[in-house]
Amino acid sequence: MADSILVLYAAEAPSETAGIRTILPTDDALQSAVEGAAQGAVLAIGGDAFTPPVSWRRWVRQLPRYRQGLGDAVRHALVQQGHPGAPLIAVDGAVENGRIVLVAPDDAAVRDAALGLLSELSGADRVSVPALDTESILAVAPAEMLLDDDSDAPGLSEPEPHAPARVSSVTTTAPAASHQAAKPSTHATIWQQALESLGWRLDHERWGQLPDALNRMAPVRQVLASAGERRLILSDDGKVRLACGFPDLRRADSKVLAISIEQDWQGRDVLEVLVLHRHPNPTGTCTEAGTWTPASNLMAGPLCEDRTGKASDAGGEIFAVEGRTVYLRRGSRVFAWDGRSEQAMGTTSQALASLVLRWSQM
């Protein structure tokens, strides 16, 4: 099986999904898995969206043939794809027992970039674990998958005529990439409680597409497109929203953003981002709709006093709220006010990109 890639996921218990191999996030577990692997390359995924388990990184870095360039190559691929957090991604690699070993964070975009690199370096032509859905077969190298693919199921885009696809039959292996219906847990998680409190429900049957309005917000779109799972949110008022799950919409600790396009008083499109995993504290951008967060056309002074203890002398329009911080917009610039000092966040687009990236991770 030297022509295949073994994919491992960090977990405290075996996966209920057939064909998904999990190991404990310890150096001993990773070492045993690598030593027993018959594949030509090993990709171990775990931790958060930026860093794999510390013990895994430590073990790889202590190997005699640790190669810093492997991690650099993955980050370079992410930069080329426009991943906004590429410089912060921690990926470590080495050559052990004649096979390439990579440890990477639990992020769909990072996983795909790492698989693409491994396929190029090892010459592997397939992943060694079964697909979650036998209808979801990719005919391109993982590194060639576009983050902003909006098909109704992830990973079904056709290969470009001259794409250098080394992996000719890669199956969808990560739980985040499956488009089968996700079953909610019997005990509602925090973000599920947020949905229930708002009277919303997920449509588990349909993969949600990113709104066209995001084409004008490339960095924001890139973050949202990297969500491992996107589903439609339905409500009694008939409005359809989109749930973006990082790394998916299955785990209790997933980071979940609900997005929709609203209109301001001038009829212009405004992106609403609600951070469901911060429930019961309303967090996200503010629009005139005032769906969960305060309406943007409220007076900023009283809101700042309520949230931070003091109004901002400079004032401004309400842009977003997060904990004890109120983000105020003045013209095309956004400032973060915490009751004591003010921090410039850049233009509205820059501020939105920074906030969406942070909210997708914490």
Short mmCIF file of C-alpha atoms in Angstrom, two decimals, residues 170-341:
data_model
loop_
_atom_site.label_atom_id
_atom_site.label_comp_id
_atom_site.label_asym_id
_atom_site.label_seq_id
_atom_site.Cartn_x
_atom_site.Cartn_y
_atom_site.Cartn_z
CA VAL A 170 -9.21 10.43 -3.62
CA THR A 171 -12.29 9.68 -1.58
CA THR A 172 -13.93 12.05 0.82
CA THR A 173 -12.77 10.82 4.20
CA ALA A 174 -13.20 13.58 6.76
CA PRO A 175 -16.54 13.79 8.58
CA ALA A 176 -16.70 17.49 7.67
CA ALA A 177 -16.77 16.73 3.97
CA SER A 178 -19.68 14.31 3.99
CA HIS A 179 -22.96 15.60 2.63
CA GLN A 180 -25.07 12.96 4.32
CA ALA A 181 -27.70 14.26 6.71
CA ALA A 182 -26.20 15.08 10.09
CA LYS A 183 -28.20 13.84 13.04
CA PRO A 184 -28.46 16.29 15.93
CA SER A 185 -27.30 15.02 19.30
CA THR A 186 -29.86 14.08 21.91
CA HIS A 187 -28.41 16.78 24.16
CA ALA A 188 -28.44 20.19 22.53
CA THR A 189 -25.03 21.87 22.32
CA ILE A 190 -24.54 25.58 22.92
CA TRP A 191 -24.90 26.51 19.27
CA GLN A 192 -27.92 24.24 18.92
CA GLN A 193 -29.47 25.97 21.91
CA ALA A 194 -28.92 29.27 20.11
CA LEU A 195 -30.82 27.97 17.09
CA GLU A 196 -33.66 26.77 19.28
CA SER A 197 -33.88 30.06 21.17
CA LEU A 198 -34.19 31.90 17.84
CA GLY A 199 -36.81 29.47 16.56
CA TRP A 200 -34.53 28.27 13.76
CA ARG A 201 -33.73 24.77 12.54
CA LEU A 202 -31.06 23.24 10.32
CA ASP A 203 -31.94 21.63 7.03
CA HIS A 204 -29.72 18.55 7.31
CA GLU A 205 -30.45 17.48 3.73
CA ARG A 206 -29.01 20.41 1.79
CA TRP A 207 -25.47 21.77 1.54
CA GLY A 208 -25.69 25.57 1.70
CA GLN A 209 -24.22 27.85 -0.94
CA LEU A 210 -22.44 31.07 -0.07
CA PRO A 211 -24.38 34.18 -1.14
CA ASP A 212 -23.21 35.94 -4.30
CA ALA A 213 -22.88 39.18 -2.33
CA LEU A 214 -19.76 37.71 -0.71
CA ASN A 215 -17.95 37.94 -4.04
CA ARG A 216 -17.21 41.55 -3.11
CA MET A 217 -15.70 40.45 0.21
CA ALA A 218 -13.01 37.99 -0.87
CA PRO A 219 -11.23 37.55 2.52
CA VAL A 220 -14.54 36.99 4.31
CA ARG A 221 -15.73 34.58 1.64
CA GLN A 222 -12.47 32.65 1.90
CA VAL A 223 -12.95 32.07 5.63
CA LEU A 224 -16.59 31.03 5.27
CA ALA A 225 -15.78 28.80 2.30
CA SER A 226 -13.26 26.92 4.45
CA ALA A 227 -16.03 25.74 6.78
CA GLY A 228 -16.08 21.96 6.90
CA GLU A 229 -19.85 21.91 6.66
CA ARG A 230 -22.49 24.39 5.51
CA ARG A 231 -26.22 23.84 5.91
CA LEU A 232 -29.32 25.94 5.41
CA ILE A 233 -31.07 27.47 8.41
CA LEU A 234 -34.84 27.64 8.12
CA SER A 235 -37.16 29.84 10.16
CA ASP A 236 -40.88 30.43 10.42
CA ASP A 237 -40.53 33.89 8.88
CA GLY A 238 -39.49 32.24 5.62
CA LYS A 239 -36.00 33.74 5.58
CA VAL A 240 -33.22 31.30 4.70
CA ARG A 241 -29.85 31.70 6.37
CA LEU A 242 -26.65 29.68 6.19
CA ALA A 243 -24.87 27.84 9.02
CA CYS A 244 -21.11 27.52 8.59
CA GLY A 245 -19.52 24.95 10.88
CA PHE A 246 -15.85 24.88 11.84
CA PRO A 247 -14.78 22.11 11.53
CA ASP A 248 -18.35 20.84 10.99
CA LEU A 249 -21.92 20.90 12.32
CA ARG A 250 -21.63 17.66 14.27
CA ARG A 251 -19.44 18.33 17.27
CA ALA A 252 -20.40 19.93 20.55
CA ASP A 253 -17.38 22.24 20.40
CA SER A 254 -17.82 23.29 16.77
CA LYS A 255 -17.67 26.99 15.99
CA VAL A 256 -20.86 27.89 14.13
CA LEU A 257 -21.60 31.12 12.28
CA ALA A 258 -25.06 31.95 10.93
CA ILE A 259 -24.85 34.29 7.96
CA SER A 260 -27.40 36.14 5.87
CA ILE A 261 -27.56 39.15 3.60
CA GLU A 262 -29.64 42.00 4.95
CA GLN A 263 -30.31 45.49 3.56
CA ASP A 264 -29.58 48.85 5.12
CA TRP A 265 -31.86 51.89 4.90
CA GLN A 266 -30.39 52.69 1.47
CA GLY A 267 -31.12 49.22 0.11
CA ARG A 268 -27.47 48.15 0.09
CA ASP A 269 -26.45 44.59 0.95
CA VAL A 270 -25.09 44.13 4.46
CA LEU A 271 -23.61 40.87 5.75
CA GLU A 272 -25.04 39.66 9.04
CA VAL A 273 -22.81 37.21 10.93
CA LEU A 274 -24.18 35.72 14.16
CA VAL A 275 -21.79 33.71 16.36
CA LEU A 276 -24.05 30.93 17.59
CA HIS A 277 -21.43 29.21 19.77
CA ARG A 278 -21.26 32.34 21.95
CA HIS A 279 -24.86 31.76 23.11
CA PRO A 280 -26.41 33.05 25.35
CA ASN A 281 -24.33 36.22 24.81
CA PRO A 282 -25.45 37.84 21.52
CA THR A 283 -22.28 38.17 19.42
CA GLY A 284 -21.80 39.16 15.81
CA THR A 285 -22.33 41.96 13.35
CA CYS A 286 -25.24 44.35 13.74
CA THR A 287 -27.76 45.21 11.05
CA GLU A 288 -30.99 47.15 11.06
CA ALA A 289 -32.83 43.83 11.33
CA GLY A 290 -31.51 43.37 14.89
CA THR A 291 -32.11 39.62 14.61
CA TRP A 292 -30.12 38.62 17.72
CA THR A 293 -27.47 41.27 18.13
CA PRO A 294 -28.51 44.91 18.75
CA ALA A 295 -29.91 46.77 15.75
CA SER A 296 -27.29 48.91 14.02
CA ASN A 297 -29.55 51.98 14.01
CA LEU A 298 -29.76 52.17 17.81
CA MET A 299 -27.93 54.93 19.65
CA ALA A 300 -24.36 53.80 20.27
CA GLY A 301 -23.91 55.64 23.58
CA PRO A 302 -26.38 53.67 25.70
CA LEU A 303 -25.22 50.38 24.16
CA CYS A 304 -21.57 51.16 24.95
CA GLU A 305 -22.49 52.06 28.52
CA ASP A 306 -24.40 48.82 28.91
CA ARG A 307 -21.71 46.65 27.34
CA THR A 308 -18.49 48.40 28.42
CA GLY A 309 -19.51 50.69 31.25
CA LYS A 310 -18.77 53.89 29.36
CA ALA A 311 -19.80 55.54 26.11
CA SER A 312 -17.20 56.37 23.48
CA ASP A 313 -16.59 60.12 23.21
CA ALA A 314 -16.05 59.77 19.46
CA GLY A 315 -19.34 57.94 18.89
CA GLY A 316 -20.18 56.13 15.68
CA GLU A 317 -22.64 53.62 14.25
CA ILE A 318 -22.93 50.19 15.82
CA PHE A 319 -21.03 47.70 13.66
CA ALA A 320 -20.69 44.58 15.83
CA VAL A 321 -20.67 43.37 19.43
CA GLU A 322 -18.48 40.82 21.17
CA GLY A 323 -18.44 40.33 24.92
CA ARG A 324 -17.59 43.66 26.55
CA THR A 325 -16.43 45.16 23.25
CA VAL A 326 -18.51 47.28 20.89
CA TYR A 327 -17.29 47.86 17.35
CA LEU A 328 -18.18 51.30 16.03
CA ARG A 329 -18.14 52.45 12.43
CA ARG A 330 -17.25 55.99 11.41
CA GLY A 331 -17.47 56.42 7.70
CA SER A 332 -15.51 53.56 6.15
CA ARG A 333 -13.44 52.83 9.29
CA VAL A 334 -14.19 50.58 12.26
CA PHE A 335 -12.95 50.96 15.84
CA ALA A 336 -13.15 48.57 18.80
CA TRP A 337 -14.25 50.21 22.07
CA ASP A 338 -13.89 48.40 25.41
CA GLY A 339 -14.82 51.26 27.75
CA ARG A 340 -11.22 52.32 28.33
CA SER A 341 -9.46 52.62 24.99
#
